Short mmCIF file of C-alpha atoms in Angstrom, two decimals:
data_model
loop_
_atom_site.label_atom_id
_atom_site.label_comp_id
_atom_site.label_asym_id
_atom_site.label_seq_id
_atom_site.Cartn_x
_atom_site.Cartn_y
_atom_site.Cartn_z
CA UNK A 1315 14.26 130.18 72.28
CA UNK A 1316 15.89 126.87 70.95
CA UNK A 1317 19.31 126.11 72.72
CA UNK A 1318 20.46 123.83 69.49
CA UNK A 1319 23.88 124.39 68.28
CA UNK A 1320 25.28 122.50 65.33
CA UNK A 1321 29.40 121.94 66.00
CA UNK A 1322 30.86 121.05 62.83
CA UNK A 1323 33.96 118.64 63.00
CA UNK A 1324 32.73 117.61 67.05
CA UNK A 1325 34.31 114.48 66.83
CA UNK A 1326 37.34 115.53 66.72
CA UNK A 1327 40.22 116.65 69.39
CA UNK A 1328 38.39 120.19 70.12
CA UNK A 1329 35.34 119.80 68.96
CA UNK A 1330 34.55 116.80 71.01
CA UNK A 1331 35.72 118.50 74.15
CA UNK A 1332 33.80 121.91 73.35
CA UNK A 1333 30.34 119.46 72.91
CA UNK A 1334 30.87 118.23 75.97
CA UNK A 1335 30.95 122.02 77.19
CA UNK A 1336 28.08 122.86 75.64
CA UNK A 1337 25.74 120.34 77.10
CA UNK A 1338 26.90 120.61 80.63
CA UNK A 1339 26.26 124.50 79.89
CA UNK A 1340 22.48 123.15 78.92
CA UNK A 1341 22.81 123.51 75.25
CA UNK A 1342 21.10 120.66 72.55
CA UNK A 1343 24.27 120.06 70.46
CA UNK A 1344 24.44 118.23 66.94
CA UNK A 1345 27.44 117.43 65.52
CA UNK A 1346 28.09 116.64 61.52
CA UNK A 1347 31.38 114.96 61.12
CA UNK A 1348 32.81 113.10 58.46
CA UNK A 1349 35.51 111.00 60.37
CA UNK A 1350 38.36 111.76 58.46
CA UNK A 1351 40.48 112.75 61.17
CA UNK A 1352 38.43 111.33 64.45
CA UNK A 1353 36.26 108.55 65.73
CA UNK A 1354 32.41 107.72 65.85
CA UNK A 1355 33.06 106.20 69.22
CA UNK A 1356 33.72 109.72 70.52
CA UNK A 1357 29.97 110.37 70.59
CA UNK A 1358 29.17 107.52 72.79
CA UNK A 1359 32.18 109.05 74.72
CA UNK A 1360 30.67 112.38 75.21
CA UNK A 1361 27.63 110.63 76.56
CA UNK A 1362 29.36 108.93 78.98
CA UNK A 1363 30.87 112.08 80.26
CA UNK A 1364 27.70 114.24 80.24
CA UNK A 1365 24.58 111.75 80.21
CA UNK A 1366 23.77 113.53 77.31
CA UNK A 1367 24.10 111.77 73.79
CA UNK A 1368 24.53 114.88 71.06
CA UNK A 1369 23.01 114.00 67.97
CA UNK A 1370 25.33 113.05 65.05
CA UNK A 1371 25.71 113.00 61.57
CA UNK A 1372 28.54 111.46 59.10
CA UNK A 1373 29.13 113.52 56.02
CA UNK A 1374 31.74 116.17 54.23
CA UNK A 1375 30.63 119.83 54.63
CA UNK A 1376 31.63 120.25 50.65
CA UNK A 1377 28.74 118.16 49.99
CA UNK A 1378 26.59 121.50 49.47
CA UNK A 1379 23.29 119.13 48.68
CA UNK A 1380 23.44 117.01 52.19
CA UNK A 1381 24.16 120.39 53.86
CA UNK A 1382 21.12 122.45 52.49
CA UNK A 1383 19.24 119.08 53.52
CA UNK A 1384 20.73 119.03 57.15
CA UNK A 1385 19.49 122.84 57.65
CA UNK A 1386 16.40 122.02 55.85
CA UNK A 1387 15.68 119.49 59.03
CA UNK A 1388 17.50 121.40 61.55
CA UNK A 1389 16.33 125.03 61.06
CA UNK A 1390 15.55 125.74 64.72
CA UNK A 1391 19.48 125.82 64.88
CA UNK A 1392 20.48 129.25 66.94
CA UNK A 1393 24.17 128.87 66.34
CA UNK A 1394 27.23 127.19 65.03
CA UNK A 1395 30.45 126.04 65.70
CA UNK A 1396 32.79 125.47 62.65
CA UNK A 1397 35.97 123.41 63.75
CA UNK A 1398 35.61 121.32 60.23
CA UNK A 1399 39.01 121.43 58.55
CA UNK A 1400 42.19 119.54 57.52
CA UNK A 1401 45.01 120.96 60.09
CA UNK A 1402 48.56 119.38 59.41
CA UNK A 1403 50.69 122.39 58.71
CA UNK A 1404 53.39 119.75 57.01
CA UNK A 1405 50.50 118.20 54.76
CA UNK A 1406 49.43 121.41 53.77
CA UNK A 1407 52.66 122.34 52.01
CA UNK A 1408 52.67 119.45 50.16
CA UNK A 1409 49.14 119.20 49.51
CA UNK A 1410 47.88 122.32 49.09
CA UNK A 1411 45.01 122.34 47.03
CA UNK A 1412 43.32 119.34 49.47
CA UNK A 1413 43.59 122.22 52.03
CA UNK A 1414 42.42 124.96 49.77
CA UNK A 1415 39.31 123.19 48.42
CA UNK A 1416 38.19 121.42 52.33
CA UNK A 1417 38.56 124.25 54.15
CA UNK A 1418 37.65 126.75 52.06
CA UNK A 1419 34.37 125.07 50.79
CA UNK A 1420 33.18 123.99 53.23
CA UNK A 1421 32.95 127.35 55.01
CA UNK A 1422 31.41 128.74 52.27
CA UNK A 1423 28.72 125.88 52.35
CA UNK A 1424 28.22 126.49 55.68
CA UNK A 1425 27.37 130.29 55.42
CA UNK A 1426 25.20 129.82 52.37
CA UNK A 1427 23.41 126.87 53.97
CA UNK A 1428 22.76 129.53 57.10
CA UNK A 1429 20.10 131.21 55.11
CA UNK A 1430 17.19 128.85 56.08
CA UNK A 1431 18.13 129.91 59.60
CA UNK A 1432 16.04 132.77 61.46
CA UNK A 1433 19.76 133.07 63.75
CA UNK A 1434 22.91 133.42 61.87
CA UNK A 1435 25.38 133.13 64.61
CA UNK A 1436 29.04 131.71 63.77
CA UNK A 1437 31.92 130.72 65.84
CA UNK A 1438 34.46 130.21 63.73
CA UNK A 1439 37.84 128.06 64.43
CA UNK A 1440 40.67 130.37 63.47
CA UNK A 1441 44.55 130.49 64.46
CA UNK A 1442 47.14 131.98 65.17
CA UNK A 1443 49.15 130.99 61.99
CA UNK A 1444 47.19 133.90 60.43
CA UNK A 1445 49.92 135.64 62.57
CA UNK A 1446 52.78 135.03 60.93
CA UNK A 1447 55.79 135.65 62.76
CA UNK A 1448 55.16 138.48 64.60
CA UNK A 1449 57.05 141.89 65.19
CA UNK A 1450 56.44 141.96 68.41
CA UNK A 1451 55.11 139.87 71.74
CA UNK A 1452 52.95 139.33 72.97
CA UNK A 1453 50.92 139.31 70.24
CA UNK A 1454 47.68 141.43 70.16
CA UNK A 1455 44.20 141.19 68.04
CA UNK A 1456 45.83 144.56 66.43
CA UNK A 1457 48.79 142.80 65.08
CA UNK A 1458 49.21 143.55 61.09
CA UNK A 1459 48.21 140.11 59.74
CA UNK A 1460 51.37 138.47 57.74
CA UNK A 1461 51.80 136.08 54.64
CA UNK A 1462 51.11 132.76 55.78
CA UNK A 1463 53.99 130.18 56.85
CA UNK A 1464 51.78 127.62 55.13
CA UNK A 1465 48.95 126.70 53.01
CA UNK A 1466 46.80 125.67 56.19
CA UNK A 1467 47.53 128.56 57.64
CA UNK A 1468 46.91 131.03 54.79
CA UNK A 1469 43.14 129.24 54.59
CA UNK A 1470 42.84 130.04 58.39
CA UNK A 1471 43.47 133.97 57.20
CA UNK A 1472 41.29 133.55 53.95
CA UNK A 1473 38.53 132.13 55.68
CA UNK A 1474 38.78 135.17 58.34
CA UNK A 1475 38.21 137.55 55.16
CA UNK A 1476 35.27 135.24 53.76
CA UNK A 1477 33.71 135.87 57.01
CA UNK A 1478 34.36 139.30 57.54
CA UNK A 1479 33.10 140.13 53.91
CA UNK A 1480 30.14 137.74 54.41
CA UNK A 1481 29.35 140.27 57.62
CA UNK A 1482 29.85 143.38 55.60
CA UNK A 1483 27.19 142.00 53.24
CA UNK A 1484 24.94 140.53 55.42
CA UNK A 1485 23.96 142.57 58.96
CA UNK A 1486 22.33 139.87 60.61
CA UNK A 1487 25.07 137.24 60.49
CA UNK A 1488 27.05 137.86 63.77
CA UNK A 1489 30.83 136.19 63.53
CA UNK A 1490 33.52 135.49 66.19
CA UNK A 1491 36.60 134.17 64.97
CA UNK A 1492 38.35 132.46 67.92
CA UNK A 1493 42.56 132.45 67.09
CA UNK A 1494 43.74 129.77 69.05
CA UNK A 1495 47.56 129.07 69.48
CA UNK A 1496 48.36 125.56 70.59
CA UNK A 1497 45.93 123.10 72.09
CA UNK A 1498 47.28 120.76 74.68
CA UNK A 1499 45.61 118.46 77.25
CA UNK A 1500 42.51 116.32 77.67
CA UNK A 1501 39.29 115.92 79.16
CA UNK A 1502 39.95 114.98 83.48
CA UNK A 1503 37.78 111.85 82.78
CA UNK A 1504 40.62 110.49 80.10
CA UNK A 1505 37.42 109.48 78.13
CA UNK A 1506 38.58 112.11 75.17
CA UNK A 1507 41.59 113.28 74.02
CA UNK A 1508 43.83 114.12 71.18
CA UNK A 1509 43.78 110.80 68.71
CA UNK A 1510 45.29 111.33 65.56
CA UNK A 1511 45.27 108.79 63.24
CA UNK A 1512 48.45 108.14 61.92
CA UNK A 1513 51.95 109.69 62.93
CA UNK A 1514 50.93 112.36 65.14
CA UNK A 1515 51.29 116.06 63.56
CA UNK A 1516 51.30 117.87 67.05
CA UNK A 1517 53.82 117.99 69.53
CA UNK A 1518 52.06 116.75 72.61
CA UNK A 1519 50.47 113.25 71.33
CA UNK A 1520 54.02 112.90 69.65
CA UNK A 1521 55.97 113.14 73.21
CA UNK A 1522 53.05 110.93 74.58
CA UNK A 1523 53.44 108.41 72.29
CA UNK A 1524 56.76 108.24 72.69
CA UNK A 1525 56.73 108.14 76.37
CA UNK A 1526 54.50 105.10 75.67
CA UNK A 1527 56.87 103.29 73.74
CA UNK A 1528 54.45 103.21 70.70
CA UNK A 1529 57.04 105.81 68.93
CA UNK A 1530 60.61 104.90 69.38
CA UNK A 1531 61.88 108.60 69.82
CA UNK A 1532 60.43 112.33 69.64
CA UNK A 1533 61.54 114.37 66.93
CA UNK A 1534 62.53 117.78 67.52
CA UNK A 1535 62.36 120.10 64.65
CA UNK A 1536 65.19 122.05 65.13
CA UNK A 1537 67.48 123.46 68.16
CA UNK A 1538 69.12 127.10 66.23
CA UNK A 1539 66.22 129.38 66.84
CA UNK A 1540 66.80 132.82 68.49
CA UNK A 1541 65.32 131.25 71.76
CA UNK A 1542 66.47 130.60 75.49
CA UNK A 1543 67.40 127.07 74.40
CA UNK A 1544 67.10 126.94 70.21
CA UNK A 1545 63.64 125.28 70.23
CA UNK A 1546 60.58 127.06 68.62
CA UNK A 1547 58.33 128.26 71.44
CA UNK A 1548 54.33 128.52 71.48
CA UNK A 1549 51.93 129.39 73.53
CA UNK A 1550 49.87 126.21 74.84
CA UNK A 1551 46.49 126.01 76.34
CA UNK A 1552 44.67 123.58 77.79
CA UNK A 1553 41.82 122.23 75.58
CA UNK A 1554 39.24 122.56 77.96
CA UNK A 1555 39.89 126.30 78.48
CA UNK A 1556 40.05 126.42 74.96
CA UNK A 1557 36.45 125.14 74.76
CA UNK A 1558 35.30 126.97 77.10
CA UNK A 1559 36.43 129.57 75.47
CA UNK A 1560 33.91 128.90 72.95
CA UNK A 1561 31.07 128.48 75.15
CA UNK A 1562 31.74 132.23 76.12
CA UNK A 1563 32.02 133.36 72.20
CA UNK A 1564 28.53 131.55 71.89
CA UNK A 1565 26.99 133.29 74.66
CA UNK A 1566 28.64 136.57 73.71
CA UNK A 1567 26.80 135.82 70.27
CA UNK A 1568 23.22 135.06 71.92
CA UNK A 1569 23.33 138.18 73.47
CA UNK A 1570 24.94 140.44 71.08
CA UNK A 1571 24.15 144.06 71.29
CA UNK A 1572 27.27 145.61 68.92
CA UNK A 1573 27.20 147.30 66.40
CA UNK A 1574 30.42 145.09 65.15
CA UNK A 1575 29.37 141.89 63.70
CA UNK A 1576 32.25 140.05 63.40
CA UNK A 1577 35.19 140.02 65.65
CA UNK A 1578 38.06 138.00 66.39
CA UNK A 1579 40.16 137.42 69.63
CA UNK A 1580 43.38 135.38 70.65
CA UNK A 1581 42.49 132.37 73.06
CA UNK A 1582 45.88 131.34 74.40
CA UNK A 1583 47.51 131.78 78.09
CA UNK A 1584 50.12 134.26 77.34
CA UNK A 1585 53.21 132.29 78.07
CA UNK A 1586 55.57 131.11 75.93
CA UNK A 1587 57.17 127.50 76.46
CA UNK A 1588 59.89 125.52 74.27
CA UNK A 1589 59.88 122.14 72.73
CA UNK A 1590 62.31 121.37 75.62
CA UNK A 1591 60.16 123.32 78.63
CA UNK A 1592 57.43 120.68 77.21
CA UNK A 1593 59.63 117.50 77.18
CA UNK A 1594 60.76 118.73 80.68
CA UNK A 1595 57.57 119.10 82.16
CA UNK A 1596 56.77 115.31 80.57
CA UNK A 1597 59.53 113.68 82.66
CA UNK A 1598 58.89 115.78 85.61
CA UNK A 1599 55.60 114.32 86.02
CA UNK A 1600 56.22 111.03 84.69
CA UNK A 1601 59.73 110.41 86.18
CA UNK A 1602 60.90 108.82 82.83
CA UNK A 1603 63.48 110.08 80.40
CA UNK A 1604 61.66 110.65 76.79
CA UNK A 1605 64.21 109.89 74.15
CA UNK A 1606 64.72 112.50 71.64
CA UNK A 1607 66.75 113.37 68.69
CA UNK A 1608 67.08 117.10 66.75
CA UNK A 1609 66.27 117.21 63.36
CA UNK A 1610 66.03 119.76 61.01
CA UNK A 1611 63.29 122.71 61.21
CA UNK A 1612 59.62 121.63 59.57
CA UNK A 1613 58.58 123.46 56.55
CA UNK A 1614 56.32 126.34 57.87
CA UNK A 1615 57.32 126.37 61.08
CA UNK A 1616 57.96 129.85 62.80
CA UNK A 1617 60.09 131.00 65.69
CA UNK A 1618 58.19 131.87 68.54
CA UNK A 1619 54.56 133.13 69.75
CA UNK A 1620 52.30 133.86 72.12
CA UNK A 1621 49.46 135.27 72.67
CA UNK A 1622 48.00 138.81 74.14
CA UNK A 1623 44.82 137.85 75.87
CA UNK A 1624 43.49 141.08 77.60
CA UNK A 1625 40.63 141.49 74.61
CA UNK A 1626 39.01 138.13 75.05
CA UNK A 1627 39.40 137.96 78.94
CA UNK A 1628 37.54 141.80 78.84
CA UNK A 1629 34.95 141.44 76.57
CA UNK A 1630 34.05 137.19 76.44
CA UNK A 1631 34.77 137.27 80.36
CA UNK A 1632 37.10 133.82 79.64
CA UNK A 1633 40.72 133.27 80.61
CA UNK A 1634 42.87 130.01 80.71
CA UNK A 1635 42.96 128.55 84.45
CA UNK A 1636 44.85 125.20 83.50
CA UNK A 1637 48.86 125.22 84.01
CA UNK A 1638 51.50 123.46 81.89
CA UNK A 1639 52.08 120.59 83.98
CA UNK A 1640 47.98 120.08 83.69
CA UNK A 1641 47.79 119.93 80.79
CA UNK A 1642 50.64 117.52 80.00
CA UNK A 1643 49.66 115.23 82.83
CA UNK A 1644 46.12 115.19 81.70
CA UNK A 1645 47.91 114.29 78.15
CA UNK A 1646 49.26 111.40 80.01
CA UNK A 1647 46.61 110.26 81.88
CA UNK A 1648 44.40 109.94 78.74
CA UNK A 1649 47.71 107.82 76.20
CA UNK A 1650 47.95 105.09 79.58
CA UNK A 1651 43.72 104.82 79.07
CA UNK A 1652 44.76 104.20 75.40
CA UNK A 1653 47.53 102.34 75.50
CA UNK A 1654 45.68 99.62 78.53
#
């Protein structure tokens, strides 16, 4: 049976890192990207890490004509990975139909485009946004899904009921929807990590940067939460447990024998840390002070989360390994390769 998985959006922060997975798990990977939010470099990158250069292809998934055309040629495909998707919560709330027609599209493409495929398997990148704020922590797979904060959240939850209608209809698509919470770290080789073009959306390339010098000082979206310390907490998780994560959904997939064709599970670590527990750990292992001010809370933010865990380390055999200070000195490792 062919090994060829197509990992939409695999030049980007977690794609990249999950190809990189994949091939040193033996996997043929292909990637279709169309650079919006990453770098082509990133696939010579991935070849340097693995030996292995994944094919690639430069285009937007709503382009429903190039995508029939890509499955046309590629229809010994046995499953794929769909990170492909704007992500700036703060964007989204001020953009919200780019958000609503990208992410919601192209997901739709991509299912409709899976019927030239004799495999219909799907990993699909979901979140924890879908969430809420939650009643109580941690929070399980069971939790009552809430209003969005956000408009990118609230197409993470949409998509989720495209796919779980899509499964209802069709018996032989077979869906995991993967809720991660907050993605942290880089590859040990500092060849790929988080790059975002622009003013940095996420909390750990903004500290990094800043720690740098490139940004003059961290801005901390509010300090009067119900919290230890005022700042929002989340659950962070090392991006290469997150992709590996995803190499055990895919498996799971291949080798399917339930009845239930589309489930989802949390991949976090099931600790909660602050905005400050994160600067903290920074100057631990870097010995410098990161300058910061407090600002005012960011539109769609939420309190606090963090994630319940026992489903996905029962049934996909996965669990995070990496600690906090990991993944913030692998952070670090991989700004100095950017900034020499």
């Amino acid at each position: 049976m062919s090994k060829k998985i197509l990992v939409t959006g695999g030049t980007g922060y977690i794609g990249s890192h999950t190809v990189v997975e994949l091939i040193q798990e033996g996997f043929e990977v292909v990637i279709i990207d169309d650079l919006s939010n990453s770098q082509v470099e990133v696939v010579d990158r991935i070849a340097d890490i693995t030996g292995v250069k994944p094919g690639f292809e430069q285009f937007n998934l709503c382009d429903e004509g190039l995508l029939s055309d890509f499955f046309q040629r590629h229809n010994d495909i046995v499953g794929v990975i769909h990170f492909a998707a704007f992500k700036a919560v703060g964007e989204s709330v001020t953009k919200p139909l780019k958000y609503y027609r990208n992410n919601l599209v192209s997901l739709m493409n991509v299912l409709e485009s899976l019927d030239h495929l004799s495999l219909k398997n799907v990993v699909f990148s979901s979140s924890c946004t879908v969430y809420g704020q939650p009643d109580n922590l941690p929070v399980t797979e069971n939790a009552p899904l809430k209003p969005a904060e956000s408009p990118y959240g609230n197409t993470k939850k949409v998509c989720e009921e495209i796919l779980l209608d899509a499964c209802s209809a069709d018996i032989d698509l077979n869906v995991i929807s993967l809720r991660y919470f907050n993605p942290v770290g880089a590859h040990e080789s500092a060849l790929i990590g988080e790059l975002p073009k622009g003013k940095p959306n996420n909390l750990m390339p903004f500290i990094t940067q800043t720690g740098a010098g490139i940004l003059p000082e961290l801005s901390v979206f509010g300090d009067d939460y119900d919290t230890e310390d005022g700042t929002a907490i989340r659950d962070y998780v090392h991006v290469v447990d997150l992709a590996k994560a995803h190499i055990a959904a895919v498996k799971h997939l291949l080798n399917i024998s339930s009845d239930n064709n589309y489930q989802h599970y949390n991949i976090g670590t099931g600790n909660g840390y602050s905005v400050l527990d994160l600067i903290k750990s920074f100057e631990r292992h870097t010995g410098q002070k990161l300058p910061y001010k407090i600002v005012g809370r960011r539109a769609g933010d939420i309190e606090k989360i963090y994630a319940g865990t026992a489903l996905a380390n029962e049934r996909l055999n996965w669990s995070a390994k990496l600690e906090l200070d990991e993944m913030v000195s692998s952070a670090w490792k991989w700004q100095k390769t950017l900034k020499n």
